[in-house]
């Protein structure tokens, strides 16, 4: 059964933890959907982990559409959320609605995620008025990297509480809390009716999200893996070893194609 924004919102009342991972392509999304992940996020983190760039800022609406269409098509049960990339969260309500509507129309994702708290309340309201479900994103905002100068734990309690309250009042159905101090995240979670989905914000949030490449040990080597990311597999080593074995087979002429061709029936 397909999850919807109201069902995800209701998880909080039901005290069910929300499990969210990023996904950027069809085969990965198929596996994560079959594994029972509740929400697949086509995050602008694709700029880092798929494109190998230093920030998320270069990611375009067209790139989000390209990846989100594959993920949405793969998900039978999971809710699929696509990031509104820079600068569409920042430009104001009209541009945000235009970009988000295009993403929804061309990909069939279920919702968009938008970075920012109080400052984005009008935009979130315009999106929800347009019938576009919105997931908020407060705390550390990677799209603000040039203003903030780095990735730090967010400890401005009052501002954070104002931000999440504004996001909820504007109509968001859930909110990501990125790198928010554990006790502040717990306080925000208790204060809100909508679920909080934490990343590096402690265990008291209503759910958790991680970047799939960090989970699988597939993050580009030159990128710092966030301290909060727990690695459950080592794809880097598996791919490296498989590629080396393949190279050895080809160079040592052990490649099975030769045998297969010898055994094959002559073509008439
Ligand atoms: O882009 C992304 O992957 C995100 C998550 C880190 C929440 O926004």
PDB file of C-alpha atoms and ligand atoms in Angstrom:
ATOM      1  CA  UNK A   1       0.000   0.000   0.000  1.00  0.00           C
ATOM      2  CA  UNK A   2       1.361   3.394  -1.033  1.00  0.00           C
ATOM      3  CA  UNK A   3       2.294   5.768   1.789  1.00  0.00           C
ATOM      4  CA  UNK A   4       0.942   9.315   1.604  1.00  0.00           C
ATOM      5  CA  UNK A   5       1.820  12.561   3.429  1.00  0.00           C
ATOM      6  CA  UNK A   6      -1.240  12.257   5.760  1.00  0.00           C
ATOM      7  CA  UNK A   7      -0.268   8.669   6.648  1.00  0.00           C
ATOM      8  CA  UNK A   8       3.301   9.762   7.414  1.00  0.00           C
ATOM      9  CA  UNK A   9       1.947  12.637   9.537  1.00  0.00           C
ATOM     10  CA  UNK A  10      -0.193  10.134  11.418  1.00  0.00           C
ATOM     11  CA  UNK A  11       2.844   7.972  12.268  1.00  0.00           C
ATOM     12  CA  UNK A  12       3.533  10.465  15.057  1.00  0.00           C
ATOM     13  CA  UNK A  13       0.161   9.834  16.749  1.00  0.00           C
ATOM     14  CA  UNK A  14       0.660   6.096  16.236  1.00  0.00           C
ATOM     15  CA  UNK A  15       4.181   6.397  17.732  1.00  0.00           C
ATOM     16  CA  UNK A  16       5.661   4.617  14.709  1.00  0.00           C
ATOM     17  CA  UNK A  17       9.209   5.637  13.848  1.00  0.00           C
ATOM     18  CA  UNK A  18       9.691   6.951  10.294  1.00  0.00           C
ATOM     19  CA  UNK A  19      12.521   5.420   8.266  1.00  0.00           C
ATOM     20  CA  UNK A  20      13.862   7.570   5.437  1.00  0.00           C
ATOM     21  CA  UNK A  21      16.835   7.183   3.076  1.00  0.00           C
ATOM     22  CA  UNK A  22      17.979   9.055   0.018  1.00  0.00           C
ATOM     23  CA  UNK A  23      17.733   7.374  -3.398  1.00  0.00           C
ATOM     24  CA  UNK A  24      18.768   8.656  -6.795  1.00  0.00           C
ATOM     25  CA  UNK A  25      18.199   5.797  -9.257  1.00  0.00           C
ATOM     26  CA  UNK A  26      15.736   3.040 -10.176  1.00  0.00           C
ATOM     27  CA  UNK A  27      17.526  -0.152  -8.988  1.00  0.00           C
ATOM     28  CA  UNK A  28      18.478   1.317  -5.596  1.00  0.00           C
ATOM     29  CA  UNK A  29      14.965   2.677  -5.092  1.00  0.00           C
ATOM     30  CA  UNK A  30      13.474  -0.762  -5.947  1.00  0.00           C
ATOM     31  CA  UNK A  31      15.605  -2.411  -3.253  1.00  0.00           C
ATOM     32  CA  UNK A  32      14.903   0.236  -0.608  1.00  0.00           C
ATOM     33  CA  UNK A  33      11.172   0.144  -1.359  1.00  0.00           C
ATOM     34  CA  UNK A  34      11.110  -3.657  -1.085  1.00  0.00           C
ATOM     35  CA  UNK A  35      13.060  -3.402   2.202  1.00  0.00           C
ATOM     36  CA  UNK A  36      10.211  -1.364   3.695  1.00  0.00           C
ATOM     37  CA  UNK A  37      11.821   2.087   3.837  1.00  0.00           C
ATOM     38  CA  UNK A  38       8.964   4.546   4.465  1.00  0.00           C
ATOM     39  CA  UNK A  39      10.282   7.587   2.583  1.00  0.00           C
ATOM     40  CA  UNK A  40      12.727   7.852  -0.324  1.00  0.00           C
ATOM     41  CA  UNK A  41      14.292  11.293  -0.627  1.00  0.00           C
ATOM     42  CA  UNK A  42      15.688  12.403  -3.974  1.00  0.00           C
ATOM     43  CA  UNK A  43      17.979  14.783  -2.160  1.00  0.00           C
ATOM     44  CA  UNK A  44      20.122  17.528  -3.609  1.00  0.00           C
ATOM     45  CA  UNK A  45      22.876  15.618  -1.775  1.00  0.00           C
ATOM     46  CA  UNK A  46      23.151  14.018  -5.241  1.00  0.00           C
ATOM     47  CA  UNK A  47      25.468  16.982  -5.897  1.00  0.00           C
ATOM     48  CA  UNK A  48      27.910  15.513  -3.361  1.00  0.00           C
ATOM     49  CA  UNK A  49      27.551  11.744  -3.568  1.00  0.00           C
ATOM     50  CA  UNK A  50      26.508  11.201  -7.216  1.00  0.00           C
ATOM     51  CA  UNK A  51      28.149  14.150  -8.968  1.00  0.00           C
ATOM     52  CA  UNK A  52      31.216  14.404  -6.684  1.00  0.00           C
ATOM     53  CA  UNK A  53      30.793  18.141  -6.124  1.00  0.00           C
ATOM     54  CA  UNK A  54      31.719  20.054  -2.973  1.00  0.00           C
ATOM     55  CA  UNK A  55      28.253  21.496  -2.301  1.00  0.00           C
ATOM     56  CA  UNK A  56      24.610  20.903  -3.214  1.00  0.00           C
ATOM     57  CA  UNK A  57      24.302  24.326  -4.845  1.00  0.00           C
ATOM     58  CA  UNK A  58      25.022  23.335  -8.481  1.00  0.00           C
ATOM     59  CA  UNK A  59      22.156  20.780  -8.567  1.00  0.00           C
ATOM     60  CA  UNK A  60      19.497  21.893 -11.055  1.00  0.00           C
ATOM     61  CA  UNK A  61      15.742  21.335 -11.291  1.00  0.00           C
ATOM     62  CA  UNK A  62      16.376  19.302 -14.468  1.00  0.00           C
ATOM     63  CA  UNK A  63      18.751  16.978 -12.574  1.00  0.00           C
ATOM     64  CA  UNK A  64      16.251  16.549  -9.728  1.00  0.00           C
ATOM     65  CA  UNK A  65      13.588  15.707 -12.344  1.00  0.00           C
ATOM     66  CA  UNK A  66      15.858  13.204 -14.107  1.00  0.00           C
ATOM     67  CA  UNK A  67      16.573  11.278 -10.882  1.00  0.00           C
ATOM     68  CA  UNK A  68      13.178  11.751  -9.190  1.00  0.00           C
ATOM     69  CA  UNK A  69      11.286  10.252 -12.141  1.00  0.00           C
ATOM     70  CA  UNK A  70      13.279   7.004 -11.812  1.00  0.00           C
ATOM     71  CA  UNK A  71      12.813   6.812  -8.045  1.00  0.00           C
ATOM     72  CA  UNK A  72       9.078   7.596  -8.175  1.00  0.00           C
ATOM     73  CA  UNK A  73       8.584   4.901 -10.842  1.00  0.00           C
ATOM     74  CA  UNK A  74      10.428   2.370  -8.659  1.00  0.00           C
ATOM     75  CA  UNK A  75       8.487   2.984  -5.443  1.00  0.00           C
ATOM     76  CA  UNK A  76       5.396   0.823  -4.985  1.00  0.00           C
ATOM     77  CA  UNK A  77       4.979   1.621  -1.277  1.00  0.00           C
ATOM     78  CA  UNK A  78       7.407   4.304  -0.151  1.00  0.00           C
ATOM     79  CA  UNK A  79       6.497   7.983  -0.186  1.00  0.00           C
ATOM     80  CA  UNK A  80       8.857   9.771  -2.580  1.00  0.00           C
ATOM     81  CA  UNK A  81      10.009  13.293  -1.768  1.00  0.00           C
ATOM     82  CA  UNK A  82      12.186  15.446  -4.052  1.00  0.00           C
ATOM     83  CA  UNK A  83      14.342  18.352  -2.924  1.00  0.00           C
ATOM     84  CA  UNK A  84      13.609  21.808  -4.258  1.00  0.00           C
ATOM     85  CA  UNK A  85      17.130  22.761  -5.330  1.00  0.00           C
ATOM     86  CA  UNK A  86      18.931  26.092  -4.909  1.00  0.00           C
ATOM     87  CA  UNK A  87      17.784  28.842  -5.556  1.00  0.00           C
ATOM     88  CA  UNK A  88      14.102  27.861  -5.732  1.00  0.00           C
ATOM     89  CA  UNK A  89      13.627  27.739  -1.940  1.00  0.00           C
ATOM     90  CA  UNK A  90      15.125  31.244  -1.752  1.00  0.00           C
ATOM     91  CA  UNK A  91      13.564  33.058  -4.735  1.00  0.00           C
ATOM     92  CA  UNK A  92      10.094  33.470  -3.250  1.00  0.00           C
ATOM     93  CA  UNK A  93       6.730  31.769  -3.429  1.00  0.00           C
ATOM     94  CA  UNK A  94       5.921  32.188  -7.130  1.00  0.00           C
ATOM     95  CA  UNK A  95       9.213  30.687  -8.374  1.00  0.00           C
ATOM     96  CA  UNK A  96       9.072  27.908  -5.791  1.00  0.00           C
ATOM     97  CA  UNK A  97       5.534  26.923  -6.840  1.00  0.00           C
ATOM     98  CA  UNK A  98       6.539  26.949 -10.541  1.00  0.00           C
ATOM     99  CA  UNK A  99       9.589  24.724  -9.924  1.00  0.00           C
ATOM    100  CA  UNK A 100       7.811  22.383  -7.501  1.00  0.00           C
ATOM    101  CA  UNK A 101       4.808  21.979  -9.802  1.00  0.00           C
ATOM    102  CA  UNK A 102       7.164  21.079 -12.647  1.00  0.00           C
ATOM    103  CA  UNK A 103       8.910  18.492 -10.450  1.00  0.00           C
ATOM    104  CA  UNK A 104       5.588  16.940  -9.381  1.00  0.00           C
ATOM    105  CA  UNK A 105       4.142  16.977 -12.921  1.00  0.00           C
ATOM    106  CA  UNK A 106       7.196  15.502 -14.666  1.00  0.00           C
ATOM    107  CA  UNK A 107       8.220  12.923 -12.040  1.00  0.00           C
ATOM    108  CA  UNK A 108       5.066  11.970 -10.110  1.00  0.00           C
ATOM    109  CA  UNK A 109       6.878  12.286  -6.765  1.00  0.00           C
ATOM    110  CA  UNK A 110       4.535  12.720  -3.811  1.00  0.00           C
ATOM    111  CA  UNK A 111       5.992  15.825  -2.165  1.00  0.00           C
ATOM    112  CA  UNK A 112       8.846  18.336  -2.176  1.00  0.00           C
ATOM    113  CA  UNK A 113      11.296  19.262   0.576  1.00  0.00           C
ATOM    114  CA  UNK A 114      12.304  22.848   1.134  1.00  0.00           C
ATOM    115  CA  UNK A 115      15.176  24.175   3.252  1.00  0.00           C
ATOM    116  CA  UNK A 116      14.536  26.949   5.771  1.00  0.00           C
ATOM    117  CA  UNK A 117      12.255  27.851   8.673  1.00  0.00           C
ATOM    118  CA  UNK A 118      10.484  31.141   9.468  1.00  0.00           C
ATOM    119  CA  UNK A 119      11.913  32.805   6.342  1.00  0.00           C
ATOM    120  CA  UNK A 120      10.287  30.187   4.090  1.00  0.00           C
ATOM    121  CA  UNK A 121       6.862  30.110   5.778  1.00  0.00           C
ATOM    122  CA  UNK A 122       5.144  32.096   2.988  1.00  0.00           C
ATOM    123  CA  UNK A 123       6.644  29.831   0.353  1.00  0.00           C
ATOM    124  CA  UNK A 124       5.545  26.680   2.193  1.00  0.00           C
ATOM    125  CA  UNK A 125       2.051  28.150   2.523  1.00  0.00           C
ATOM    126  CA  UNK A 126       1.914  28.928  -1.222  1.00  0.00           C
ATOM    127  CA  UNK A 127       3.074  25.399  -2.079  1.00  0.00           C
ATOM    128  CA  UNK A 128       0.523  23.702   0.172  1.00  0.00           C
ATOM    129  CA  UNK A 129      -2.193  26.069  -1.147  1.00  0.00           C
ATOM    130  CA  UNK A 130      -1.243  24.851  -4.623  1.00  0.00           C
ATOM    131  CA  UNK A 131      -1.845  21.276  -3.486  1.00  0.00           C
ATOM    132  CA  UNK A 132       1.836  20.380  -3.224  1.00  0.00           C
ATOM    133  CA  UNK A 133       2.692  18.523   0.000  1.00  0.00           C
ATOM    134  CA  UNK A 134       5.783  19.974   1.695  1.00  0.00           C
ATOM    135  CA  UNK A 135       8.398  18.465   3.985  1.00  0.00           C
ATOM    136  CA  UNK A 136      10.286  21.204   5.859  1.00  0.00           C
ATOM    137  CA  UNK A 137      14.017  21.172   6.595  1.00  0.00           C
ATOM    138  CA  UNK A 138      15.395  23.137   9.577  1.00  0.00           C
ATOM    139  CA  UNK A 139      18.661  23.302  11.526  1.00  0.00           C
ATOM    140  CA  UNK A 140      21.728  22.956   9.337  1.00  0.00           C
ATOM    141  CA  UNK A 141      20.870  24.122   5.813  1.00  0.00           C
ATOM    142  CA  UNK A 142      23.416  22.914   3.236  1.00  0.00           C
ATOM    143  CA  UNK A 143      22.068  25.435   0.682  1.00  0.00           C
ATOM    144  CA  UNK A 144      23.253  28.228   3.059  1.00  0.00           C
ATOM    145  CA  UNK A 145      26.836  26.902   3.150  1.00  0.00           C
ATOM    146  CA  UNK A 146      28.397  30.117   1.792  1.00  0.00           C
ATOM    147  CA  UNK A 147      26.647  32.182   4.466  1.00  0.00           C
ATOM    148  CA  UNK A 148      27.366  29.844   7.373  1.00  0.00           C
ATOM    149  CA  UNK A 149      30.896  28.894   6.287  1.00  0.00           C
ATOM    150  CA  UNK A 150      30.660  25.227   7.288  1.00  0.00           C
ATOM    151  CA  UNK A 151      28.685  22.348   8.731  1.00  0.00           C
ATOM    152  CA  UNK A 152      28.189  22.802  12.487  1.00  0.00           C
ATOM    153  CA  UNK A 153      25.786  21.422  15.081  1.00  0.00           C
ATOM    154  CA  UNK A 154      22.947  23.941  15.396  1.00  0.00           C
ATOM    155  CA  UNK A 155      22.419  25.098  18.977  1.00  0.00           C
ATOM    156  CA  UNK A 156      20.269  28.241  18.581  1.00  0.00           C
ATOM    157  CA  UNK A 157      17.342  26.871  20.564  1.00  0.00           C
ATOM    158  CA  UNK A 158      14.906  29.801  20.280  1.00  0.00           C
ATOM    159  CA  UNK A 159      15.376  30.288  16.549  1.00  0.00           C
ATOM    160  CA  UNK A 160      15.051  26.561  15.884  1.00  0.00           C
ATOM    161  CA  UNK A 161      11.808  26.345  17.876  1.00  0.00           C
ATOM    162  CA  UNK A 162      10.441  29.379  15.975  1.00  0.00           C
ATOM    163  CA  UNK A 163      11.505  27.835  12.665  1.00  0.00           C
ATOM    164  CA  UNK A 164       9.832  24.475  13.191  1.00  0.00           C
ATOM    165  CA  UNK A 165       6.656  26.119  14.545  1.00  0.00           C
ATOM    166  CA  UNK A 166       6.497  28.351  11.445  1.00  0.00           C
ATOM    167  CA  UNK A 167       7.028  25.381   9.114  1.00  0.00           C
ATOM    168  CA  UNK A 168       4.222  23.466  10.835  1.00  0.00           C
ATOM    169  CA  UNK A 169       1.853  26.470  10.820  1.00  0.00           C
ATOM    170  CA  UNK A 170       2.533  26.957   7.093  1.00  0.00           C
ATOM    171  CA  UNK A 171       1.230  23.450   6.389  1.00  0.00           C
ATOM    172  CA  UNK A 172       4.248  21.121   6.157  1.00  0.00           C
ATOM    173  CA  UNK A 173       3.418  17.474   6.917  1.00  0.00           C
ATOM    174  CA  UNK A 174       6.842  16.665   8.440  1.00  0.00           C
ATOM    175  CA  UNK A 175      10.168  18.384   9.029  1.00  0.00           C
ATOM    176  CA  UNK A 176      13.777  17.238   8.724  1.00  0.00           C
ATOM    177  CA  UNK A 177      16.022  18.380  11.576  1.00  0.00           C
ATOM    178  CA  UNK A 178      19.619  18.381  10.357  1.00  0.00           C
ATOM    179  CA  UNK A 179      22.463  18.466  12.902  1.00  0.00           C
ATOM    180  CA  UNK A 180      20.383  20.039  15.671  1.00  0.00           C
ATOM    181  CA  UNK A 181      21.610  19.630  19.271  1.00  0.00           C
ATOM    182  CA  UNK A 182      20.041  16.491  20.758  1.00  0.00           C
ATOM    183  CA  UNK A 183      18.083  18.202  23.549  1.00  0.00           C
ATOM    184  CA  UNK A 184      16.799  20.974  21.265  1.00  0.00           C
ATOM    185  CA  UNK A 185      15.678  18.351  18.719  1.00  0.00           C
ATOM    186  CA  UNK A 186      13.871  16.450  21.491  1.00  0.00           C
ATOM    187  CA  UNK A 187      12.166  19.676  22.624  1.00  0.00           C
ATOM    188  CA  UNK A 188      11.108  20.519  19.056  1.00  0.00           C
ATOM    189  CA  UNK A 189       9.795  16.976  18.572  1.00  0.00           C
ATOM    190  CA  UNK A 190       7.696  17.223  21.751  1.00  0.00           C
ATOM    191  CA  UNK A 191       6.371  20.672  20.780  1.00  0.00           C
ATOM    192  CA  UNK A 192       5.203  19.757  17.273  1.00  0.00           C
ATOM    193  CA  UNK A 193       2.169  17.866  15.970  1.00  0.00           C
ATOM    194  CA  UNK A 194       4.016  17.003  12.739  1.00  0.00           C
ATOM    195  CA  UNK A 195       6.801  14.400  12.834  1.00  0.00           C
ATOM    196  CA  UNK A 196      10.469  15.388  12.992  1.00  0.00           C
ATOM    197  CA  UNK A 197      12.919  13.341  10.946  1.00  0.00           C
ATOM    198  CA  UNK A 198      16.429  13.712  12.308  1.00  0.00           C
ATOM    199  CA  UNK A 199      19.840  13.490  10.709  1.00  0.00           C
ATOM    200  CA  UNK A 200      22.610  13.929  13.280  1.00  0.00           C
ATOM    201  CA  UNK A 201      20.008  15.225  15.759  1.00  0.00           C
ATOM    202  CA  UNK A 202      19.741  12.391  18.291  1.00  0.00           C
ATOM    203  CA  UNK A 203      17.417   9.452  18.771  1.00  0.00           C
ATOM    204  CA  UNK A 204      14.392  11.357  20.103  1.00  0.00           C
ATOM    205  CA  UNK A 205      13.170  12.535  16.696  1.00  0.00           C
ATOM    206  CA  UNK A 206      10.095  10.825  15.232  1.00  0.00           C
ATOM    207  CA  UNK A 207      12.210   9.291  12.477  1.00  0.00           C
ATOM    208  CA  UNK A 208      15.690   9.234  10.984  1.00  0.00           C
ATOM    209  CA  UNK A 209      17.143   9.910   7.537  1.00  0.00           C
ATOM    210  CA  UNK A 210      20.594   9.140   6.125  1.00  0.00           C
ATOM    211  CA  UNK A 211      22.261   9.486   2.751  1.00  0.00           C
ATOM    212  CA  UNK A 212      22.288   6.040   1.096  1.00  0.00           C
ATOM    213  CA  UNK A 213      25.919   6.315  -0.070  1.00  0.00           C
ATOM    214  CA  UNK A 214      27.021   6.870   3.562  1.00  0.00           C
ATOM    215  CA  UNK A 215      24.954   3.871   4.722  1.00  0.00           C
ATOM    216  CA  UNK A 216      26.432   1.596   2.036  1.00  0.00           C
ATOM    217  CA  UNK A 217      30.058   2.755   2.281  1.00  0.00           C
ATOM    218  CA  UNK A 218      29.889   4.207  -1.234  1.00  0.00           C
ATOM    219  CA  UNK A 219      30.550   7.911  -0.517  1.00  0.00           C
ATOM    220  CA  UNK A 220      33.273   9.364  -2.789  1.00  0.00           C
ATOM    221  CA  UNK A 221      36.585   8.844  -0.954  1.00  0.00           C
ATOM    222  CA  UNK A 222      37.612  12.491  -0.911  1.00  0.00           C
ATOM    223  CA  UNK A 223      34.400  13.519   0.862  1.00  0.00           C
ATOM    224  CA  UNK A 224      34.152  13.657   4.642  1.00  0.00           C
ATOM    225  CA  UNK A 225      31.587  11.130   5.864  1.00  0.00           C
ATOM    226  CA  UNK A 226      29.416  12.866   8.473  1.00  0.00           C
ATOM    227  CA  UNK A 227      30.062  11.661  12.046  1.00  0.00           C
ATOM    228  CA  UNK A 228      26.368  10.795  12.474  1.00  0.00           C
ATOM    229  CA  UNK A 229      26.316   8.454   9.463  1.00  0.00           C
ATOM    230  CA  UNK A 230      26.351   4.780  10.419  1.00  0.00           C
ATOM    231  CA  UNK A 231      27.815   2.522   7.743  1.00  0.00           C
ATOM    232  CA  UNK A 232      26.006  -0.804   7.286  1.00  0.00           C
ATOM    233  CA  UNK A 233      27.986  -2.108   4.284  1.00  0.00           C
ATOM    234  CA  UNK A 234      31.288  -1.536   2.484  1.00  0.00           C
ATOM    235  CA  UNK A 235      30.363  -1.183  -1.182  1.00  0.00           C
ATOM    236  CA  UNK A 236      33.578   0.681  -1.908  1.00  0.00           C
ATOM    237  CA  UNK A 237      35.688  -2.397  -1.100  1.00  0.00           C
ATOM    238  CA  UNK A 238      33.232  -4.771  -2.814  1.00  0.00           C
ATOM    239  CA  UNK A 239      33.272  -2.802  -6.077  1.00  0.00           C
ATOM    240  CA  UNK A 240      37.052  -2.344  -5.909  1.00  0.00           C
ATOM    241  CA  UNK A 241      37.635  -6.099  -5.383  1.00  0.00           C
ATOM    242  CA  UNK A 242      35.133  -7.099  -8.098  1.00  0.00           C
ATOM    243  CA  UNK A 243      36.729  -4.706 -10.598  1.00  0.00           C
ATOM    244  CA  UNK A 244      40.218  -6.049  -9.761  1.00  0.00           C
ATOM    245  CA  UNK A 245      39.083  -9.677 -10.184  1.00  0.00           C
ATOM    246  CA  UNK A 246      37.451  -8.827 -13.513  1.00  0.00           C
ATOM    247  CA  UNK A 247      40.646  -7.086 -14.679  1.00  0.00           C
ATOM    248  CA  UNK A 248      42.731 -10.122 -13.608  1.00  0.00           C
ATOM    249  CA  UNK A 249      40.374 -12.470 -15.490  1.00  0.00           C
ATOM    250  CA  UNK A 250      40.514 -10.397 -18.673  1.00  0.00           C
ATOM    251  CA  UNK A 251      44.304  -9.942 -18.536  1.00  0.00           C
ATOM    252  CA  UNK A 252      44.884 -13.619 -17.594  1.00  0.00           C
ATOM    253  CA  UNK A 253      42.504 -14.742 -20.368  1.00  0.00           C
ATOM    254  CA  UNK A 254      40.247 -16.471 -17.791  1.00  0.00           C
ATOM    255  CA  UNK A 255      37.279 -14.551 -19.052  1.00  0.00           C
ATOM    256  CA  UNK A 256      34.423 -17.067 -19.539  1.00  0.00           C
ATOM    257  CA  UNK A 257      33.205 -15.556 -22.828  1.00  0.00           C
ATOM    258  CA  UNK A 258      35.889 -17.589 -24.661  1.00  0.00           C
ATOM    259  CA  UNK A 259      34.570 -20.914 -23.251  1.00  0.00           C
ATOM    260  CA  UNK A 260      30.957 -19.947 -23.821  1.00  0.00           C
ATOM    261  CA  UNK A 261      31.668 -19.125 -27.457  1.00  0.00           C
ATOM    262  CA  UNK A 262      33.457 -22.458 -27.962  1.00  0.00           C
ATOM    263  CA  UNK A 263      30.488 -24.365 -26.530  1.00  0.00           C
ATOM    264  CA  UNK A 264      27.910 -22.395 -28.484  1.00  0.00           C
ATOM    265  CA  UNK A 265      26.036 -24.098 -31.318  1.00  0.00           C
ATOM    266  CA  UNK A 266      27.232 -22.974 -34.755  1.00  0.00           C
ATOM    267  CA  UNK A 267      24.928 -20.316 -36.161  1.00  0.00           C
ATOM    268  CA  UNK A 268      23.061 -21.435 -39.290  1.00  0.00           C
TER     269      UNK A 268
HETATM  270  O1  LIG B   1      19.753  16.292   0.264  1.00  0.00           O
HETATM  271  C1  LIG B   1      19.646  15.456   1.182  1.00  0.00           C
HETATM  272  O2  LIG B   1      20.032  14.293   1.058  1.00  0.00           O
HETATM  273  C2  LIG B   1      19.050  15.899   2.438  1.00  0.00           C
HETATM  274  C3  LIG B   1      19.180  14.987   3.604  1.00  0.00           C
HETATM  275  C4  LIG B   1      20.549  15.091   4.146  1.00  0.00           C
HETATM  276  C5  LIG B   1      18.144  15.243   4.629  1.00  0.00           C
HETATM  277  O3  LIG B   1      18.521  16.963   2.508  1.00  0.00           O
END
